[in-house]
Coordinates of C-alpha atoms and ligand atoms in Angstrom, one line a residue:
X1438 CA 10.1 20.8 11.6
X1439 CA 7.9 18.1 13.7
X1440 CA 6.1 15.6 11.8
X1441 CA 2.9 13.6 13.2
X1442 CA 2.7 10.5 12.2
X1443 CA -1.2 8.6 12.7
X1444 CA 0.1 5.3 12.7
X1445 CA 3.2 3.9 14.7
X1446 CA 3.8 1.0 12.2
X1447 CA 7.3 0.1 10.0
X1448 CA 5.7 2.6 7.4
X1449 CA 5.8 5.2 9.9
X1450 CA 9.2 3.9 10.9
X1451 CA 11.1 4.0 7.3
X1452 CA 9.3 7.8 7.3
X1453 CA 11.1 9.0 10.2
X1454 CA 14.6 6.9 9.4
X1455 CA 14.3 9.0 6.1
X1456 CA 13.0 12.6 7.6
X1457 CA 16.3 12.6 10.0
X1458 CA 18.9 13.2 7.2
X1459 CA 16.5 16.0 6.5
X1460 CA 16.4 17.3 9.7
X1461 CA 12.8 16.8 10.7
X1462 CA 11.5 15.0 14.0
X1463 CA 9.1 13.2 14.6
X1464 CA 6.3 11.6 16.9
X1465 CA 3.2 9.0 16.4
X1466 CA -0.2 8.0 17.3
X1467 CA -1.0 4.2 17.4
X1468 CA -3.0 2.5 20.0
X1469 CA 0.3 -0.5 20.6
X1470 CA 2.8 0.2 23.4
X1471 CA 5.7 -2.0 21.0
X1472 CA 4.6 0.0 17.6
X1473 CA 8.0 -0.2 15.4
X1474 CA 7.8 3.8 15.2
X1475 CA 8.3 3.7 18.8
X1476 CA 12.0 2.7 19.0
X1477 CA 13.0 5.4 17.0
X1478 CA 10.8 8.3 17.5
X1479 CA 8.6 9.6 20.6
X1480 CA 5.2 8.0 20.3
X1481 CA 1.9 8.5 21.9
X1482 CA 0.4 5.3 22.7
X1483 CA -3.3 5.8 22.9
X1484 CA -6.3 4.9 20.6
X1485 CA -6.8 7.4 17.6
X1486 CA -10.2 8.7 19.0
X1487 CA -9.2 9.8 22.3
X1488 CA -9.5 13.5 22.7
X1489 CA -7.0 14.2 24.8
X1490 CA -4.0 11.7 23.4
X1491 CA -5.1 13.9 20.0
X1492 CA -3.9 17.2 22.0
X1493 CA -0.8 15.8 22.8
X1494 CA 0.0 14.5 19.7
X1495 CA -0.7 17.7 18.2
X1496 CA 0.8 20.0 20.6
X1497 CA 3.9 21.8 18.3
X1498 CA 3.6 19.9 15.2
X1499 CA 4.1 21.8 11.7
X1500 CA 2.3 18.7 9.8
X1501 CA 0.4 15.5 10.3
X1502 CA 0.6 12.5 7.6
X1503 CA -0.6 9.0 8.1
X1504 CA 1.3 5.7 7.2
X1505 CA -2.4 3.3 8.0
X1506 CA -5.5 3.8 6.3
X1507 CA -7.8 2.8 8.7
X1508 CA -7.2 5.8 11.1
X1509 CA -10.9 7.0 11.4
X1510 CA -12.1 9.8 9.3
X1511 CA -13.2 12.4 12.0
X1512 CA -9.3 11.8 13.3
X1513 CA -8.0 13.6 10.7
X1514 CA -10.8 15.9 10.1
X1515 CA -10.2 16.8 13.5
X1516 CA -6.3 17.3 13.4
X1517 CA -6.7 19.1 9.9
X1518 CA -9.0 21.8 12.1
X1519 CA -5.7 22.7 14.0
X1520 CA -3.1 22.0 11.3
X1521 CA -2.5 20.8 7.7
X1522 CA -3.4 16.8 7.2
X1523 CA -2.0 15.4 4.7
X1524 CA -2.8 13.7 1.8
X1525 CA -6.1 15.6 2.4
X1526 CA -8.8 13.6 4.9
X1527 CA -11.0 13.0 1.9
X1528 CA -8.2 11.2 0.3
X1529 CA -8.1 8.7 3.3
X1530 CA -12.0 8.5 3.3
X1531 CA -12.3 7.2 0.0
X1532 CA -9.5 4.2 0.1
X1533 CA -10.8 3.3 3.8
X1534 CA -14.2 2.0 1.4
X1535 CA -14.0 -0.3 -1.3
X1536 CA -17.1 0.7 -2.8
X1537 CA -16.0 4.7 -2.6
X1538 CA -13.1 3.9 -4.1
X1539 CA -14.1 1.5 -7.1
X1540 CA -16.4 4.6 -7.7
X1541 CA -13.6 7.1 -7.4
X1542 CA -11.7 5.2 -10.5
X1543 CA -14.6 4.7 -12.4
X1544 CA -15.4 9.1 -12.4
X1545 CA -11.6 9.3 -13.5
X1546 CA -12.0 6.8 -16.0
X1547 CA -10.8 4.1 -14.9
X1548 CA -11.2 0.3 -15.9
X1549 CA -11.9 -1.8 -13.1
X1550 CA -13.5 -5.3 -12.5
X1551 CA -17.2 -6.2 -12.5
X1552 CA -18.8 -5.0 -9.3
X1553 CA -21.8 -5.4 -7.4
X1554 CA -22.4 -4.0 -3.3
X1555 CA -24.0 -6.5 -0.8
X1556 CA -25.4 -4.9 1.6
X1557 CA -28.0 -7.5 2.8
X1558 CA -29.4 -10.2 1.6
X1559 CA -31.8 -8.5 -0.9
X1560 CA -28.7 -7.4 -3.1
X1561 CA -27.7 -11.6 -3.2
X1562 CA -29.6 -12.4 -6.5
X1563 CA -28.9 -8.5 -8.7
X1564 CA -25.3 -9.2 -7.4
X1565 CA -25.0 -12.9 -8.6
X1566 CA -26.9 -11.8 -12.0
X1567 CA -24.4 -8.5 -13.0
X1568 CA -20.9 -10.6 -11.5
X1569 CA -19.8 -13.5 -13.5
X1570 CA -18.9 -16.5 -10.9
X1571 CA -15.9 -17.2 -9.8
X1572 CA -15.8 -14.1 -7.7
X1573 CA -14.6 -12.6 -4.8
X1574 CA -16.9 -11.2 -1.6
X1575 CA -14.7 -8.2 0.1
X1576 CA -15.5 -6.6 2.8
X1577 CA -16.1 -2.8 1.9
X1578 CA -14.3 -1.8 5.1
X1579 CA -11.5 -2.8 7.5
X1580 CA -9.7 -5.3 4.8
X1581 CA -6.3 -5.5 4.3
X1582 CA -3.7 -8.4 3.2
X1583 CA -6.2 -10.4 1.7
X1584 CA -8.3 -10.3 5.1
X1585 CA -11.6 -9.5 5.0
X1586 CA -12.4 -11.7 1.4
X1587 CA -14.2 -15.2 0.7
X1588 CA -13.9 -17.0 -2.5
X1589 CA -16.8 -17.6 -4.1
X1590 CA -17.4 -20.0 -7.0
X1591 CA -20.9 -21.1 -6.5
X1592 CA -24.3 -19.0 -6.3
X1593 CA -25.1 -21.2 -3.1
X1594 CA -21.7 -20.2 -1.5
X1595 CA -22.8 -16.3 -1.6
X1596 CA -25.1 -16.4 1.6
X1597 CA -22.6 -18.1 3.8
X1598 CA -19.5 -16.1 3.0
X1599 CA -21.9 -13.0 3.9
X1600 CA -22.8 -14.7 7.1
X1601 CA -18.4 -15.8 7.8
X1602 CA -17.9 -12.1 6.9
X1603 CA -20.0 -11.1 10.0
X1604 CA -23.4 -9.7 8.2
X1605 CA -21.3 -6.4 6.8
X1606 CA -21.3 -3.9 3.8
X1607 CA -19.5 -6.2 1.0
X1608 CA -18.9 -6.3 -2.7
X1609 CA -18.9 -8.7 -4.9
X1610 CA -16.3 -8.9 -7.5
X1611 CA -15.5 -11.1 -10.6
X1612 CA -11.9 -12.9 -10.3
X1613 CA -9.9 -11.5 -12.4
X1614 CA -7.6 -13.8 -14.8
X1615 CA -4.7 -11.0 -14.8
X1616 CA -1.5 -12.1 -16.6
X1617 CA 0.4 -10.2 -13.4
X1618 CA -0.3 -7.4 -10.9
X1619 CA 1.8 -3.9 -10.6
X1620 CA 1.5 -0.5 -8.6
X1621 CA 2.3 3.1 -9.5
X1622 CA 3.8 5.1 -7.1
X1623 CA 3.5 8.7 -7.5
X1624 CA 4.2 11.7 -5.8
X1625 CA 2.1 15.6 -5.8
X1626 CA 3.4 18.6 -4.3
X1627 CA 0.9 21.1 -3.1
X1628 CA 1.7 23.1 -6.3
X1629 CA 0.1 20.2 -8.4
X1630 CA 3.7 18.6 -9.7
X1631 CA 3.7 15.4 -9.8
X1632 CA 6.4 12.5 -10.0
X1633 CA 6.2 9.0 -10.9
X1634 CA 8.2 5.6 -10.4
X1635 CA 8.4 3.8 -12.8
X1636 CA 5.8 0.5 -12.8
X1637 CA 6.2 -2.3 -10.3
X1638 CA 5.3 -5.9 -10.9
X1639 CA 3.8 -7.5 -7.4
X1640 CA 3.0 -11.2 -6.3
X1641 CA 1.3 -11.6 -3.4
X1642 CA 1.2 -15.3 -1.4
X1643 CA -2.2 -15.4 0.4
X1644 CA -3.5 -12.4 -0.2
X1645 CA 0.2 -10.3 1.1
X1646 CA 3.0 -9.2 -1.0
X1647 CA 5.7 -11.4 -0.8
X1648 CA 8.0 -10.3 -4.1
X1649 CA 7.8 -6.7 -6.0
X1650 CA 10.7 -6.2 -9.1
X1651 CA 11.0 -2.7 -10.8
X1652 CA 11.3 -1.5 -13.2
X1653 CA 8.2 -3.7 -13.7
X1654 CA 9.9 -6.4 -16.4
X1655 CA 7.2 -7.2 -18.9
X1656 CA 5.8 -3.4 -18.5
X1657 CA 5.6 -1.9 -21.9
X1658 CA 6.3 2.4 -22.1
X1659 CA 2.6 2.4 -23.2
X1660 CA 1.6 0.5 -20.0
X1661 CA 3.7 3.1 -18.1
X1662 CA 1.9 5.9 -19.5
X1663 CA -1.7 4.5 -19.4
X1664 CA -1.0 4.0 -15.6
X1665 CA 0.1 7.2 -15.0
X1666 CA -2.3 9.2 -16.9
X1667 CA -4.8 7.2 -15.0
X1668 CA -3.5 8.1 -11.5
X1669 CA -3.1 12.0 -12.6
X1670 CA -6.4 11.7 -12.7
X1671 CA -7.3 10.8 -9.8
X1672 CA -4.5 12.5 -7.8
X1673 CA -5.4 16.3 -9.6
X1674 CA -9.6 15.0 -8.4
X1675 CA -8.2 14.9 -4.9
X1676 CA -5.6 17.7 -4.9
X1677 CA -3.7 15.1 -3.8
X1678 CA -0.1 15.5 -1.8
X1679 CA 2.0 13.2 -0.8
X1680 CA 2.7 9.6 -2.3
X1681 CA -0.3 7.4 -3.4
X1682 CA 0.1 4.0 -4.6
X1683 CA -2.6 2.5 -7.3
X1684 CA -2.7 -1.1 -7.8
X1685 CA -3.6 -2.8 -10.9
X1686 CA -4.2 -5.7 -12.8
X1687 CA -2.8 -6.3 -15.9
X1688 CA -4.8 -8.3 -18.5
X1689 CA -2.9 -7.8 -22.2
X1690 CA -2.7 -3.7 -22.9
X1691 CA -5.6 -3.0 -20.3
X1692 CA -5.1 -1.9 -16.4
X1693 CA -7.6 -2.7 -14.3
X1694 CA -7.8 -0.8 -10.7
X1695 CA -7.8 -3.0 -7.8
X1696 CA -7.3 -0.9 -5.0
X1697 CA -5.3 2.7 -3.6
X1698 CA -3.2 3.7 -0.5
X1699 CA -2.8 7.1 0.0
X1700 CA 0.5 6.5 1.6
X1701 CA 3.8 4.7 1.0
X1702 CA 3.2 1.4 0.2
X1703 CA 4.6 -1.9 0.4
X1704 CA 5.6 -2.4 -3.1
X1705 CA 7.6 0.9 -3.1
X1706 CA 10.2 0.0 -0.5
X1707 CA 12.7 -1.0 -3.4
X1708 CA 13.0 2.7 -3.6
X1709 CA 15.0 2.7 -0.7
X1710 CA 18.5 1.9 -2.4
X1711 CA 16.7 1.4 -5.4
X1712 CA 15.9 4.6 -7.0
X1713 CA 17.1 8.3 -6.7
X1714 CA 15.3 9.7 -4.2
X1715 CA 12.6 6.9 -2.0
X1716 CA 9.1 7.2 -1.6
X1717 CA 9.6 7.8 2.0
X1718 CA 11.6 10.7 1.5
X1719 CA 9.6 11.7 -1.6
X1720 CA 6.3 11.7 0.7
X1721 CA 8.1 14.2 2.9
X1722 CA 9.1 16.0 0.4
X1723 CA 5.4 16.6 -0.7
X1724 CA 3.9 17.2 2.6
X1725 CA 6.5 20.1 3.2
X1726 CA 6.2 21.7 -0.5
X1727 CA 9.6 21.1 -0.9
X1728 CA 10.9 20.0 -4.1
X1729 CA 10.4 16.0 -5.5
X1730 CA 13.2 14.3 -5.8
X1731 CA 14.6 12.2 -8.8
X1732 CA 12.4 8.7 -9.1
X1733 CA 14.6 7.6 -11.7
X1734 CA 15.8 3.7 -10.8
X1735 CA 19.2 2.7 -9.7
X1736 CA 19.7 -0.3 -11.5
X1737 CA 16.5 -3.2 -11.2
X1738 CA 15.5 -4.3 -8.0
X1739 CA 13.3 -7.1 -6.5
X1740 CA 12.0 -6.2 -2.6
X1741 CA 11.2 -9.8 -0.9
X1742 CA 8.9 -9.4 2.2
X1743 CA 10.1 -10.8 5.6
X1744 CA 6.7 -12.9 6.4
X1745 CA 6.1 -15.0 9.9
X1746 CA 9.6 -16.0 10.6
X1747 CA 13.1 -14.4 9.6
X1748 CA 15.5 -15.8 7.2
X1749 CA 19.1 -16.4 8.5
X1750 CA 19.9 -12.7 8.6
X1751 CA 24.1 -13.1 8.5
X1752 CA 22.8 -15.4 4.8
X1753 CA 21.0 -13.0 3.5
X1754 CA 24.1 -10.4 4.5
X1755 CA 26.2 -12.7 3.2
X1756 CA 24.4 -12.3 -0.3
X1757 CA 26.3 -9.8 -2.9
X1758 CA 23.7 -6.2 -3.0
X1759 CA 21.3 -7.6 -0.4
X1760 CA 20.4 -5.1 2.0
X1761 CA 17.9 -6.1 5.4
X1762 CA 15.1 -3.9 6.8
X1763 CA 14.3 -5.6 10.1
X1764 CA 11.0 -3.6 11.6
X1765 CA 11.3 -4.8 15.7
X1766 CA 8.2 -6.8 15.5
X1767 CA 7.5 -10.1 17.7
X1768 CA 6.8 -12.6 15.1
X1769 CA 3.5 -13.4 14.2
X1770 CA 2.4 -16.1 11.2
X1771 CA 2.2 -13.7 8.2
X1772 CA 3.0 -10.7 10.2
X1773 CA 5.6 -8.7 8.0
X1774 CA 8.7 -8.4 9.8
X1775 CA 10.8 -6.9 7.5
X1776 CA 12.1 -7.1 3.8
X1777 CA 15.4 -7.4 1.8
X1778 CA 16.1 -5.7 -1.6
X1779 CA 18.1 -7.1 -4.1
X1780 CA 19.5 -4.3 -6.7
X1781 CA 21.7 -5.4 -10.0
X1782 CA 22.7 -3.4 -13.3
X1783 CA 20.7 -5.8 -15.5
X1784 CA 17.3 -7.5 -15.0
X1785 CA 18.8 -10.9 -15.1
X1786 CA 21.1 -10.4 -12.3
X1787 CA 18.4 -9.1 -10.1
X1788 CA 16.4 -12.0 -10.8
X1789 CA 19.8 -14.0 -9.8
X1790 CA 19.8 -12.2 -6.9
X1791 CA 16.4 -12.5 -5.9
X1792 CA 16.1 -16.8 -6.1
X1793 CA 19.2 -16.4 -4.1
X1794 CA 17.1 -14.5 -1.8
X1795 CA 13.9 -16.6 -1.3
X1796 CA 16.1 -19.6 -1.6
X1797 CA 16.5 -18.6 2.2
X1798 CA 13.3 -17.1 2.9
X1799 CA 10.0 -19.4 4.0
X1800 CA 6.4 -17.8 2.4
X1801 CA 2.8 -18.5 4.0
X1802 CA 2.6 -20.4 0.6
X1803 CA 5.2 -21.7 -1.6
X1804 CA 6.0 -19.0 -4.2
X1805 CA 7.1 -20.2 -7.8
X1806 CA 8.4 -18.1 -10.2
Ligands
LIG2657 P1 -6.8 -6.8 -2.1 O1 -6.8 -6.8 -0.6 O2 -8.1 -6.4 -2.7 O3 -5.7 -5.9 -2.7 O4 -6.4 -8.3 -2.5 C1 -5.2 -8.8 -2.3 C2 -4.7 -9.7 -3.4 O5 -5.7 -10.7 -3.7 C3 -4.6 -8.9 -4.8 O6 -3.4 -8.3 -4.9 C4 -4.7 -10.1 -5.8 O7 -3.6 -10.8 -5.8 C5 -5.8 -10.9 -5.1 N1 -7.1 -10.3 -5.6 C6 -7.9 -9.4 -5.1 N2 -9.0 -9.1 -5.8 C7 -8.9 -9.9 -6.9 C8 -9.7 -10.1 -8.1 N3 -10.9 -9.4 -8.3 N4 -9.3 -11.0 -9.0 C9 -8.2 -11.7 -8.8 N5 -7.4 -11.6 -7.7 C10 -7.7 -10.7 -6.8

């Protein structure tokens, strides 16, 4: 079987190092000759429009998947002509807009923080009257990694971060005081099964990730199952295949949805080494309606991204049940370069492990815990 890939990033790398024990090949789209994909799996370079780079790409494949969001729409409604897409295009058009996506949550449901488009400056004043300040202007499209966002804790400030955001469809949204931030990752097979890991507890530095721990420590079971009965819902709405990961913000008992990727995400590369069967392989597993694997945890585990600059790799080596996930990328400030996961028998050990860990590694910002 011959995989597509839209996408030639390390997602689309840890896809295909996963698929090969499986037997499956693969080969990517992404517009950058040096894409991390590309050192371990034929790639197309070419930009995702381009009819006839699409025809190559497709020529022989059984599926396509995507492993980066922002792969235009009609791209994958124009594959999915041809041959299954999956998760389903819809799927992709939904998280690629902020404002699509808070209402997708709120038909299924769920909780999420006060809202209000901005479109132009006629929304400014209904906007600052339903959002409590301080807030957050996001870009509705194209933001990722904290990118595309202005802080904004007077009513003056509102005109100018529209204007610093380049004049496009925005929302404003109230900043959350969240006690701490997880993601679910889950899995659906075409059938409608569906498989979840258990909770993840993220910090970000800057607006990235920088540390995820699972199981998520202060999660409660009730937590757990609030989450996941949320993101059933919105995985059955979709007929979802393939992994999605919801993130949330947790304020006491109550989730509140900040944003989805329907793909593997960031926060579930613990499941590499640190659960039965990873979401990489898991979201193969889905695409080819072949059965979901185990997501039961080895152990805890803490993931530490790789951000701007590499630690001394032969240190982190060096470290007792560290293992390194370099992705071949030039570095770049904030540019993730890879990750290292951490995995103990008790929660206490991991967290050992893990100051161990960012002991050698530098952050955008300093990172307490
Ligand atoms: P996003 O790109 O929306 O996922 O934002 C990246 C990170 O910024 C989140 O994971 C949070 O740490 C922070 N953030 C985003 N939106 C909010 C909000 N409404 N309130 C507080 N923090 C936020």
């Amino acid at each position: 079987m011959r995989i597509g890939i839209l996408g030639g990033g390390q997602l689309g790398r840890m896809l295909a190092l996963a698929g090969y024990p499986l037997g499956l090949t693969f080969r990517g789209l992404d517009p950058a000759v040096d894409a991390p994909l590309g050192q371990v799996a034929e790639l197309v370079v070419a930009q995702y429009d381009d009819p006839s780079a699409l025809e190559r790409f497709a020529d022989g494949l059984d599926r396509v998947t995507y492993e980066f969001e922002n792969v235009p729409g009609t791209t994958a409604a124009l594959l999915a002509e041809r041959l299954p897409v999956l998760p389903p295009p819809p799927a992709l058009e939904r998280a690629q807009d902020r404002l699509e996506e808070k209402r997708l949550f709120e038909s299924c449901s769920i909780p999420v923080p006060t809202y209000a488009p901005v479109s132009s400056p006629e929304d400014f004043a209904a906007a600052l009257q339903r959002v409590p300040l301080p807030a957050l202007l996001k870009t509705r499209r194209l933001g990722y990694d904290g990118r595309g966002q202005r802080r904004i804790d007077t009513a003056d400030e509102l005109a100018p971060a529209w204007e610093a955001l380049g004049r496009v469809p925005c929302l404003l949204e109230e900043v959350v005081s969240f006690d701490y931030e997880v993601s679910v990752l889950a899995a659906r097979s075409p059938s409608g099964t569906i498989a979840f890991y258990p909770l993840v507890e993220n910090r970000h530095v800057a607006g990235i990730l920088a540390v995820s721990r699972a199981p998520a420590p202060r999660a409660s079971r009730s937590l757990q199952a609030t989450a996941e009965h949320y993101v059933r819902a919105i995985l059955d709405q979709l007929s979802y295949v393939g992994v999605l990961a919801v993130e949330f913000f947790v304020v006491g008992e109550t989730l509140l949805a900040n944003e989805m990727a329907p793909r593997v995400h960031n926060s579930g590369h613990w499941t590499i080494e640190g659960a039965e069967t990873s979401q990489f392989e898991q979201h193969l597993r889905a695409i080819l309606d072949w059965p979901l694997g185990s997501t039961a945890p080895r152990g805890h585990s803490a993931m530490i991204n790789l951000l701007g600059v590499l630690p001394p790799i032969d240190s982190v080596l060096a470290l007792r049940n560290a293992h390194v996930h370099l992705y071949g990328k030039a570095p770049r400030p904030r540019r993730k370069l890879g990750h290292v996961t951490v995995r103990a028998e008790t929660a206490e050990e991991r967290d050992v492990l893990l100051q161990q860990v960012l002991d050698l590694v530098t952050f955008p910002e300093a990172l307490v815990f």
